Amino acid sequence: MRLPGIDLLRPLIAFWRDRTIRLAVTGLSGSGKTVFVTSLVHNLLGAVGRPARLPFLRAAAERRILAAGLCAPEGDAIAPFSLSETIAALAADPPLWPASTTAPRRVQLSLRFSPAGPFAGGNPIGLVLGSVAELTLEILDYPGEWLLDLPLLRQSYADWSRRTLELARRGARAALARDWLDFLARHPADSAAEAGAAWQAHSLYRAFLEACRTREQLSLVQPGRFLNTGQLVDPSVLWFCPMPFPLGAHARAGSLAAMMESRFDSYKQTIVQPFFAQLARHVDRQIVLVDVLRALNAGEAAFADQRLALESILECFRFGRRGLLARLFGARIDRVLFAATKADHVPALQRDHLEALMAEMVAAPTLRAKRAHARVAGAALAAIRCTQDGIEVIDGRKLDVVVGLPKGGERRICFFPGIVPVTPPPTGFWGERFIGFPVFQPPRLDGSAQDGVPHINLDKALDFLLEDALA
Ligand code: GDP
């Protein structure tokens, strides 16, 4: 059917109907970003041939995705996500987990689909204007540690030093901070500015953060770039650390503290500000991946610390005028999903618990977001499912377990993960510290994307994030 003037309308309609969605994927180190992006892209590329892989992504289930392909992202400020390398690792024999995210990476997909609404093929408008729309999906993967730097923008060097030192002297951190604090005792804030001393204090502080992360599984490691530097033109911008200040005191000109202060300020100006400005400009939707199971297993201190880190991250995505990201940079992120990852470590009922726990951890911002007409939700997912559910009789009791091949192993094992609480556990809940989750071997991928990747709830997460764009 041809109507007069319709050719003039087409570009206008295409402008309204065809969209670009910028989806940012973040999470603390090891939370599962690389695996998530790999599985997401691979499964979307396979959605045309194997829509059954994504039954809860409505556009796929309704067989409305007609074509999917990779395209080159515009601009080269951000390194490309190396999908060929991550897929090659998962397609190796035996399959390997790909290398993790240490700096921002970007990948872009184009999805051609039949719209479901007024532009659907059967509707008169669809018949006239053509019933195929296009979604460009830009995926940005970046270290979640960098989000922890947002509060620094409001803090002076003295304030930040005081808060960080207070935290470092408490709980599990105290023993790890000893070498660094001893060094600071020998090189007080008022001592002469000396580049060597500043560098050494920074190195000891960095080693302390590394130990917090690897030995105690703590999440609040600040500044975010100290362990995930990314590409820095001048690494010396990082050569600072907190120093003890008497309340109300200022760094004396020419002192070690003054040198640290000026580096702290230039870190904020040249690294933190531009990062958040870029994030605010280039992101519409956000998924934050959280390894809740690892923190639960690492014990009370690690779990409490993860909650603190999450609260700091939530500060970035608090919606409406009060949100810091919105106030500082005018961000317009309208959907945020917090997803507990690696849910294939627990059987079906525990996955429901995990989802409830994640939702509970973000309940307050979910309510606030609704008032600002934005959406926040919690989910539990496994981007790559490595286990099956099973039942095992232990001490005469039937228990739900997961069954999978441990990395490097020869035989599948049954793993009973215990009970995931549905709300953040009270103090009495924590028993013996237990960091016992096995690393399971991933299933071997068919590199051609025909078959997609087995997952749990990846499709539900995608539907939450993209359903309106694929409608
Ligand atoms: P990143 O640092 O956030 O990029 O984390 P990665 O995506 O590299 O994931 C870190 C590790 O977590 C991987 O090497 C896997 O061992 C494990 N992992 C990630 N996602 C999954 C998953 O869906 N299931 C299972 N069983 N393990 C996962």
Coordinates of C-alpha atoms and ligand atoms in Angstrom, one line a residue, residues 28-35 97-98 100-101 342 344-345 382-384 386 439, ligand 1:
L28 CA 32.9 -5.4 41.9
S29 CA 35.8 -7.4 40.7
G30 CA 35.0 -11.1 40.2
S31 CA 31.2 -10.5 40.3
G32 CA 30.8 -11.9 36.8
K33 CA 30.8 -9.0 34.4
T34 CA 32.9 -10.6 31.7
V35 CA 30.9 -13.8 31.8
W97 CA 36.7 -19.1 32.2
P98 CA 37.6 -15.9 30.3
S100 CA 38.0 -10.7 34.0
T101 CA 37.2 -7.0 33.5
K342 CA 26.4 -17.3 40.0
D344 CA 23.8 -22.0 39.6
H345 CA 25.7 -22.6 42.8
A382 CA 23.6 -17.3 36.4
A383 CA 25.0 -16.0 33.1
I384 CA 26.5 -19.4 32.4
C386 CA 27.4 -24.9 35.0
V439 CA 34.6 -23.2 40.9
Ligands
GDP1 P1 34.5 -9.8 36.5 O1 35.7 -9.6 37.3 O2 33.3 -9.1 37.1 O3 34.7 -9.6 35.0 O4 34.2 -11.4 36.8 P2 34.1 -12.6 35.7 O5 33.0 -12.4 34.7 O6 35.5 -12.8 35.1 O7 33.8 -13.8 36.7 C1 34.7 -14.2 37.7 C2 34.5 -15.7 37.9 O8 33.2 -16.0 38.5 C3 34.6 -16.6 36.6 O9 35.9 -16.8 36.2 C4 33.8 -17.8 37.0 O10 34.7 -18.7 37.8 C5 32.8 -17.3 38.0 N1 31.5 -17.0 37.3 C6 31.0 -15.9 36.7 N2 29.8 -16.1 36.3 C7 29.4 -17.3 36.6 C8 28.2 -18.1 36.5 O11 27.2 -17.7 35.9 N3 28.2 -19.4 37.0 C9 29.3 -19.9 37.6 N4 29.2 -21.1 38.1 N5 30.4 -19.2 37.8 C10 30.5 -17.9 37.3

